[in-house]
Amino acid sequence: MKKTLRELATELNIDEKHFDKDFLMLDNRIAVMQDEKGLHLTDVFSWACFSPVKIGRKSNATLKGLQFQLGQYKVYIKQLQGAK
């Protein structure tokens, strides 16, 4: 049986306060989301405006997959800061 994003986050000691609905909010705009294919980073602002913009690569809905998404987020933020 597949684990939910909440269950995976709990295993990494990520507090429940970081969730908004079923999104694991990493900042005020970027979240990890889970769909039938796995986990992915999403620009939540784009979700509200038109259709969700997925960032980077998908990963499996596993503990290792969530760790991959968190690492991918760090790289994405560094790239944005370098572009300024």
Tab-separated table of N, CA, C and O in Angstrom:
chain	number	residue	atom	x	y	z
A	1	MET	N	0.838	-1.190	0.000
A	1	MET	CA	0.000	0.000	0.000
A	1	MET	C	0.879	1.248	0.000
A	1	MET	O	1.835	1.354	0.768
A	2	LYS	N	0.566	2.192	-0.883
A	2	LYS	CA	1.334	3.429	-0.969
A	2	LYS	C	1.090	4.302	0.253
A	2	LYS	O	-0.016	4.357	0.780
A	3	LYS	N	2.133	4.994	0.653
A	3	LYS	CA	1.999	5.940	1.760
A	3	LYS	C	1.572	7.292	1.205
A	3	LYS	O	1.903	7.652	0.076
A	4	THR	N	0.871	8.040	2.035
A	4	THR	CA	0.482	9.392	1.644
A	4	THR	C	1.632	10.346	1.905
A	4	THR	O	2.567	10.033	2.655
A	5	LEU	N	1.547	11.508	1.317
A	5	LEU	CA	2.551	12.541	1.531
A	5	LEU	C	2.648	12.894	3.014
A	5	LEU	O	3.739	13.075	3.554
A	6	ARG	N	1.519	12.969	3.697
A	6	ARG	CA	1.528	13.260	5.141
A	6	ARG	C	2.283	12.197	5.927
A	6	ARG	O	3.040	12.503	6.837
A	7	GLU	N	2.061	10.938	5.588
A	7	GLU	CA	2.755	9.850	6.285
A	7	GLU	C	4.263	9.920	6.058
A	7	GLU	O	5.056	9.739	6.984
A	8	LEU	N	4.663	10.213	4.819
A	8	LEU	CA	6.083	10.338	4.508
A	8	LEU	C	6.702	11.519	5.250
A	8	LEU	O	7.800	11.410	5.792
A	9	ALA	N	5.991	12.641	5.276
A	9	ALA	CA	6.499	13.831	5.970
A	9	ALA	C	6.642	13.563	7.459
A	9	ALA	O	7.606	14.015	8.088
A	10	THR	N	5.718	12.820	8.029
A	10	THR	CA	5.789	12.474	9.451
A	10	THR	C	7.056	11.676	9.735
A	10	THR	O	7.710	11.886	10.762
A	11	GLU	N	7.424	10.780	8.830
A	11	GLU	CA	8.644	9.989	9.001
A	11	GLU	C	9.890	10.869	9.003
A	11	GLU	O	10.904	10.504	9.588
A	12	LEU	N	9.829	12.024	8.340
A	12	LEU	CA	10.954	12.967	8.321
A	12	LEU	C	10.808	14.049	9.390
A	12	LEU	O	11.528	15.043	9.372
A	13	ASN	N	9.860	13.850	10.306
A	13	ASN	CA	9.599	14.799	11.402
A	13	ASN	C	9.217	16.187	10.897
A	13	ASN	O	9.590	17.200	11.499
A	14	ILE	N	8.490	16.247	9.789
A	14	ILE	CA	7.983	17.515	9.271
A	14	ILE	C	6.642	17.768	9.945
A	14	ILE	O	5.750	16.926	9.907
A	15	ASP	N	6.513	18.925	10.560
A	15	ASP	CA	5.335	19.276	11.346
A	15	ASP	C	4.091	19.438	10.470
A	15	ASP	O	4.160	19.903	9.336
A	16	GLU	N	2.969	19.072	11.026
A	16	GLU	CA	1.662	19.171	10.364
A	16	GLU	C	1.344	20.605	9.931
A	16	GLU	O	0.609	20.822	8.972
A	17	LYS	N	1.909	21.595	10.606
A	17	LYS	CA	1.616	23.004	10.276
A	17	LYS	C	2.103	23.389	8.881
A	17	LYS	O	1.703	24.419	8.342
A	18	HIS	N	2.962	22.573	8.276
A	18	HIS	CA	3.472	22.862	6.937
A	18	HIS	C	2.533	22.386	5.832
A	18	HIS	O	2.831	22.563	4.652
A	19	PHE	N	1.406	21.802	6.226
A	19	PHE	CA	0.444	21.315	5.239
A	19	PHE	C	-0.689	22.303	5.044
A	19	PHE	O	-1.176	22.911	5.993
A	20	ASP	N	-1.091	22.474	3.795
A	20	ASP	CA	-2.278	23.222	3.429
A	20	ASP	C	-3.068	22.276	2.529
A	20	ASP	O	-2.627	21.968	1.417
A	21	LYS	N	-4.173	21.796	3.041
A	21	LYS	CA	-4.925	20.730	2.370
A	21	LYS	C	-3.998	19.523	2.232
A	21	LYS	O	-3.509	19.021	3.218
A	22	ASP	N	-3.728	19.095	1.015
A	22	ASP	CA	-2.836	17.951	0.815
A	22	ASP	C	-1.476	18.371	0.269
A	22	ASP	O	-0.729	17.538	-0.228
A	23	PHE	N	-1.164	19.648	0.354
A	23	PHE	CA	0.114	20.160	-0.142
A	23	PHE	C	1.076	20.316	1.024
A	23	PHE	O	0.711	20.841	2.065
A	24	LEU	N	2.326	19.915	0.822
A	24	LEU	CA	3.378	20.183	1.794
A	24	LEU	C	4.024	21.491	1.366
A	24	LEU	O	4.792	21.542	0.407
A	25	MET	N	3.665	22.578	2.035
A	25	MET	CA	4.135	23.905	1.662
A	25	MET	C	5.586	24.089	2.101
A	25	MET	O	5.902	23.966	3.278
A	26	LEU	N	6.478	24.377	1.135
A	26	LEU	CA	7.884	24.583	1.435
A	26	LEU	C	8.194	26.059	1.639
A	26	LEU	O	9.132	26.409	2.330
A	27	ASP	N	7.418	26.909	1.014
A	27	ASP	CA	7.446	28.349	1.248
A	27	ASP	C	6.074	28.882	0.857
A	27	ASP	O	5.143	28.101	0.698
A	28	ASN	N	5.939	30.183	0.680
A	28	ASN	CA	4.604	30.723	0.402
A	28	ASN	C	4.140	30.479	-1.033
A	28	ASN	O	3.024	30.829	-1.385
A	29	ARG	N	4.986	29.861	-1.842
A	29	ARG	CA	4.621	29.648	-3.234
A	29	ARG	C	4.847	28.220	-3.741
A	29	ARG	O	4.119	27.746	-4.613
A	30	ILE	N	5.828	27.526	-3.220
A	30	ILE	CA	6.209	26.206	-3.718
A	30	ILE	C	5.773	25.122	-2.739
A	30	ILE	O	5.955	25.244	-1.533
A	31	ALA	N	5.212	24.047	-3.293
A	31	ALA	CA	4.736	22.933	-2.464
A	31	ALA	C	5.096	21.602	-3.115
A	31	ALA	O	5.279	21.516	-4.321
A	32	VAL	N	5.201	20.575	-2.275
A	32	VAL	CA	5.286	19.209	-2.779
A	32	VAL	C	3.858	18.692	-2.830
A	32	VAL	O	3.098	18.851	-1.873
A	33	MET	N	3.491	18.106	-3.954
A	33	MET	CA	2.156	17.553	-4.128
A	33	MET	C	2.271	16.088	-4.499
A	33	MET	O	3.292	15.659	-5.020
A	34	GLN	N	1.209	15.351	-4.227
A	34	GLN	CA	1.167	13.942	-4.591
A	34	GLN	C	-0.012	13.712	-5.529
A	34	GLN	O	-1.107	14.205	-5.293
A	35	ASP	N	0.249	12.982	-6.606
A	35	ASP	CA	-0.834	12.548	-7.487
A	35	ASP	C	-0.678	11.047	-7.716
A	35	ASP	O	0.135	10.401	-7.049
A	36	GLU	N	-1.434	10.512	-8.649
A	36	GLU	CA	-1.412	9.063	-8.865
A	36	GLU	C	-0.063	8.559	-9.379
A	36	GLU	O	0.250	7.380	-9.269
A	37	LYS	N	0.762	9.454	-9.924
A	37	LYS	CA	2.056	9.055	-10.470
A	37	LYS	C	3.213	9.224	-9.491
A	37	LYS	O	4.293	8.722	-9.728
A	38	GLY	N	3.024	9.987	-8.413
A	38	GLY	CA	4.096	10.183	-7.441
A	38	GLY	C	4.100	11.586	-6.866
A	38	GLY	O	3.064	12.242	-6.765
A	39	LEU	N	5.291	12.041	-6.500
A	39	LEU	CA	5.466	13.356	-5.883
A	39	LEU	C	6.098	14.319	-6.889
A	39	LEU	O	6.879	13.911	-7.738
A	40	HIS	N	5.781	15.604	-6.746
A	40	HIS	CA	6.400	16.623	-7.584
A	40	HIS	C	6.297	17.976	-6.907
A	40	HIS	O	5.418	18.217	-6.083
A	41	LEU	N	7.231	18.868	-7.258
A	41	LEU	CA	7.168	20.255	-6.802
A	41	LEU	C	6.192	20.999	-7.700
A	41	LEU	O	6.151	20.774	-8.908
A	42	THR	N	5.429	21.905	-7.118
A	42	THR	CA	4.455	22.682	-7.872
A	42	THR	C	4.471	24.131	-7.416
A	42	THR	O	4.591	24.418	-6.226
A	43	ASP	N	4.357	25.027	-8.381
A	43	ASP	CA	4.172	26.442	-8.088
A	43	ASP	C	2.689	26.634	-7.790
A	43	ASP	O	1.857	26.604	-8.686
A	44	VAL	N	2.356	26.785	-6.506
A	44	VAL	CA	0.958	26.853	-6.073
A	44	VAL	C	0.272	28.109	-6.602
A	44	VAL	O	-0.915	28.097	-6.894
A	45	PHE	N	1.019	29.193	-6.774
A	45	PHE	CA	0.442	30.421	-7.311
A	45	PHE	C	-0.116	30.175	-8.709
A	45	PHE	O	-1.201	30.634	-9.045
A	46	SER	N	0.609	29.415	-9.520
A	46	SER	CA	0.127	29.121	-10.877
A	46	SER	C	-1.141	28.276	-10.830
A	46	SER	O	-2.000	28.383	-11.688
A	47	TRP	N	-1.253	27.442	-9.812
A	47	TRP	CA	-2.448	26.599	-9.629
A	47	TRP	C	-3.672	27.490	-9.462
A	47	TRP	O	-4.725	27.241	-10.036
A	48	ALA	N	-3.540	28.546	-8.678
A	48	ALA	CA	-4.657	29.450	-8.404
A	48	ALA	C	-5.014	30.292	-9.630
A	48	ALA	O	-6.171	30.633	-9.826
A	49	CYS	N	-4.021	30.613	-10.455
A	49	CYS	CA	-4.251	31.501	-11.592
A	49	CYS	C	-4.719	30.777	-12.856
A	49	CYS	O	-5.573	31.274	-13.558
A	50	PHE	N	-4.148	29.647	-13.145
A	50	PHE	CA	-4.539	28.938	-14.374
A	50	PHE	C	-4.354	27.443	-14.184
A	50	PHE	O	-5.235	26.784	-13.678
A	51	SER	N	-3.239	26.893	-14.534
A	51	SER	CA	-3.005	25.463	-14.303
A	51	SER	C	-1.658	25.308	-13.607
A	51	SER	O	-0.771	26.137	-13.783
A	52	PRO	N	-1.501	24.262	-12.834
A	52	PRO	CA	-0.281	24.121	-12.039
A	52	PRO	C	0.974	23.955	-12.886
A	52	PRO	O	0.973	23.225	-13.875
A	53	VAL	N	2.021	24.668	-12.504
A	53	VAL	CA	3.314	24.534	-13.141
A	53	VAL	C	4.144	23.599	-12.279
A	53	VAL	O	4.406	23.889	-11.120
A	54	LYS	N	4.507	22.473	-12.850
A	54	LYS	CA	5.330	21.506	-12.130
A	54	LYS	C	6.791	21.861	-12.353
A	54	LYS	O	7.182	22.256	-13.445
A	55	ILE	N	7.578	21.712	-11.303
A	55	ILE	CA	8.982	22.099	-11.326
A	55	ILE	C	9.836	20.845	-11.208
A	55	ILE	O	9.642	20.043	-10.294
A	56	GLY	N	10.776	20.672	-12.109
A	56	GLY	CA	11.711	19.556	-12.004
A	56	GLY	C	11.089	18.217	-12.330
A	56	GLY	O	10.137	18.116	-13.097
A	57	ARG	N	11.658	17.171	-11.716
A	57	ARG	CA	11.254	15.799	-12.018
A	57	ARG	C	10.345	15.231	-10.951
A	57	ARG	O	10.424	15.592	-9.792
A	58	LYS	N	9.516	14.292	-11.358
A	58	LYS	CA	8.671	13.540	-10.421
A	58	LYS	C	9.535	12.534	-9.685
A	58	LYS	O	10.612	12.180	-10.146
A	59	SER	N	9.024	12.060	-8.566
A	59	SER	CA	9.661	10.959	-7.852
A	59	SER	C	8.578	10.038	-7.315
A	59	SER	O	7.403	10.402	-7.278
A	60	ASN	N	8.979	8.860	-6.915
A	60	ASN	CA	8.033	7.914	-6.328
A	60	ASN	C	7.545	8.423	-4.978
A	60	ASN	O	8.230	9.188	-4.310
A	61	ALA	N	6.371	7.973	-4.592
A	61	ALA	CA	5.793	8.353	-3.298
A	61	ALA	C	6.398	7.477	-2.202
A	61	ALA	O	5.748	6.626	-1.618
A	62	THR	N	7.695	7.690	-1.976
A	62	THR	CA	8.436	6.962	-0.954
A	62	THR	C	9.213	7.971	-0.125
A	62	THR	O	9.304	9.149	-0.490
A	63	LEU	N	9.808	7.509	0.948
A	63	LEU	CA	10.624	8.379	1.780
A	63	LEU	C	11.790	8.946	0.962
A	63	LEU	O	12.075	10.146	1.016
A	64	LYS	N	12.431	8.094	0.189
A	64	LYS	CA	13.532	8.540	-0.666
A	64	LYS	C	13.042	9.552	-1.707
A	64	LYS	O	13.724	10.524	-2.020
A	65	GLY	N	11.841	9.336	-2.235
A	65	GLY	CA	11.269	10.265	-3.202
A	65	GLY	C	11.002	11.628	-2.602
A	65	GLY	O	11.248	12.657	-3.237
A	66	LEU	N	10.500	11.668	-1.361
A	66	LEU	CA	10.260	12.947	-0.690
A	66	LEU	C	11.590	13.648	-0.423
A	66	LEU	O	11.709	14.860	-0.611
A	67	GLN	N	12.601	12.903	-0.025
A	67	GLN	CA	13.924	13.498	0.193
A	67	GLN	C	14.465	14.078	-1.112
A	67	GLN	O	15.070	15.146	-1.124
A	68	PHE	N	14.210	13.397	-2.224
A	68	PHE	CA	14.616	13.903	-3.533
A	68	PHE	C	13.920	15.231	-3.835
A	68	PHE	O	14.554	16.179	-4.305
A	69	GLN	N	12.618	15.319	-3.570
A	69	GLN	CA	11.871	16.551	-3.835
A	69	GLN	C	12.389	17.703	-2.979
A	69	GLN	O	12.504	18.837	-3.449
A	70	LEU	N	12.711	17.434	-1.720
A	70	LEU	CA	13.243	18.471	-0.839
A	70	LEU	C	14.606	18.957	-1.338
A	70	LEU	O	14.891	20.158	-1.322
A	71	GLY	N	15.433	18.045	-1.823
A	71	GLY	CA	16.722	18.422	-2.403
A	71	GLY	C	16.556	19.209	-3.689
A	71	GLY	O	17.268	20.189	-3.933
A	72	GLN	N	15.608	18.795	-4.497
A	72	GLN	CA	15.318	19.497	-5.747
A	72	GLN	C	14.850	20.924	-5.462
A	72	GLN	O	15.196	21.865	-6.182
A	73	TYR	N	14.084	21.097	-4.394
A	73	TYR	CA	13.614	22.430	-3.989
A	73	TYR	C	14.802	23.320	-3.637
A	73	TYR	O	14.861	24.486	-4.052
A	74	LYS	N	15.760	22.790	-2.885
A	74	LYS	CA	16.940	23.582	-2.498
A	74	LYS	C	17.704	24.046	-3.730
A	74	LYS	O	18.137	25.196	-3.805
A	75	VAL	N	17.870	23.169	-4.704
A	75	VAL	CA	18.562	23.526	-5.948
A	75	VAL	C	17.777	24.598	-6.694
A	75	VAL	O	18.349	25.577	-7.203
A	76	TYR	N	16.461	24.448	-6.762
A	76	TYR	CA	15.604	25.417	-7.460
A	76	TYR	C	15.729	26.811	-6.830
A	76	TYR	O	15.870	27.812	-7.537
A	77	ILE	N	15.714	26.870	-5.506
A	77	ILE	CA	15.816	28.165	-4.807
A	77	ILE	C	17.185	28.794	-5.065
A	77	ILE	O	17.287	29.998	-5.322
A	78	LYS	N	18.248	28.008	-5.052
A	78	LYS	CA	19.585	28.534	-5.337
A	78	LYS	C	19.653	29.085	-6.753
A	78	LYS	O	20.265	30.126	-6.997
A	79	GLN	N	19.012	28.402	-7.701
A	79	GLN	CA	19.006	28.873	-9.084
A	79	GLN	C	18.253	30.196	-9.197
A	79	GLN	O	18.666	31.091	-9.916
A	80	LEU	N	17.135	30.322	-8.466
A	80	LEU	CA	16.392	31.581	-8.492
A	80	LEU	C	17.200	32.714	-7.886
A	80	LEU	O	17.194	33.832	-8.419
A	81	GLN	N	17.876	32.451	-6.802
A	81	GLN	CA	18.682	33.486	-6.147
A	81	GLN	C	19.857	33.904	-7.023
A	81	GLN	O	20.225	35.060	-7.055
A	82	GLY	N	20.414	32.957	-7.771
A	82	GLY	CA	21.520	33.265	-8.685
A	82	GLY	C	21.067	34.081	-9.877
A	82	GLY	O	21.856	34.801	-10.481
A	83	ALA	N	19.792	33.988	-10.223
A	83	ALA	CA	19.258	34.706	-11.386
A	83	ALA	C	18.972	36.172	-11.074
A	83	ALA	O	18.743	36.955	-11.979
A	84	LYS	N	18.976	36.522	-9.801
A	84	LYS	CA	18.649	37.918	-9.430
A	84	LYS	C	19.798	38.852	-9.678
A	84	LYS	O	20.918	38.574	-9.663
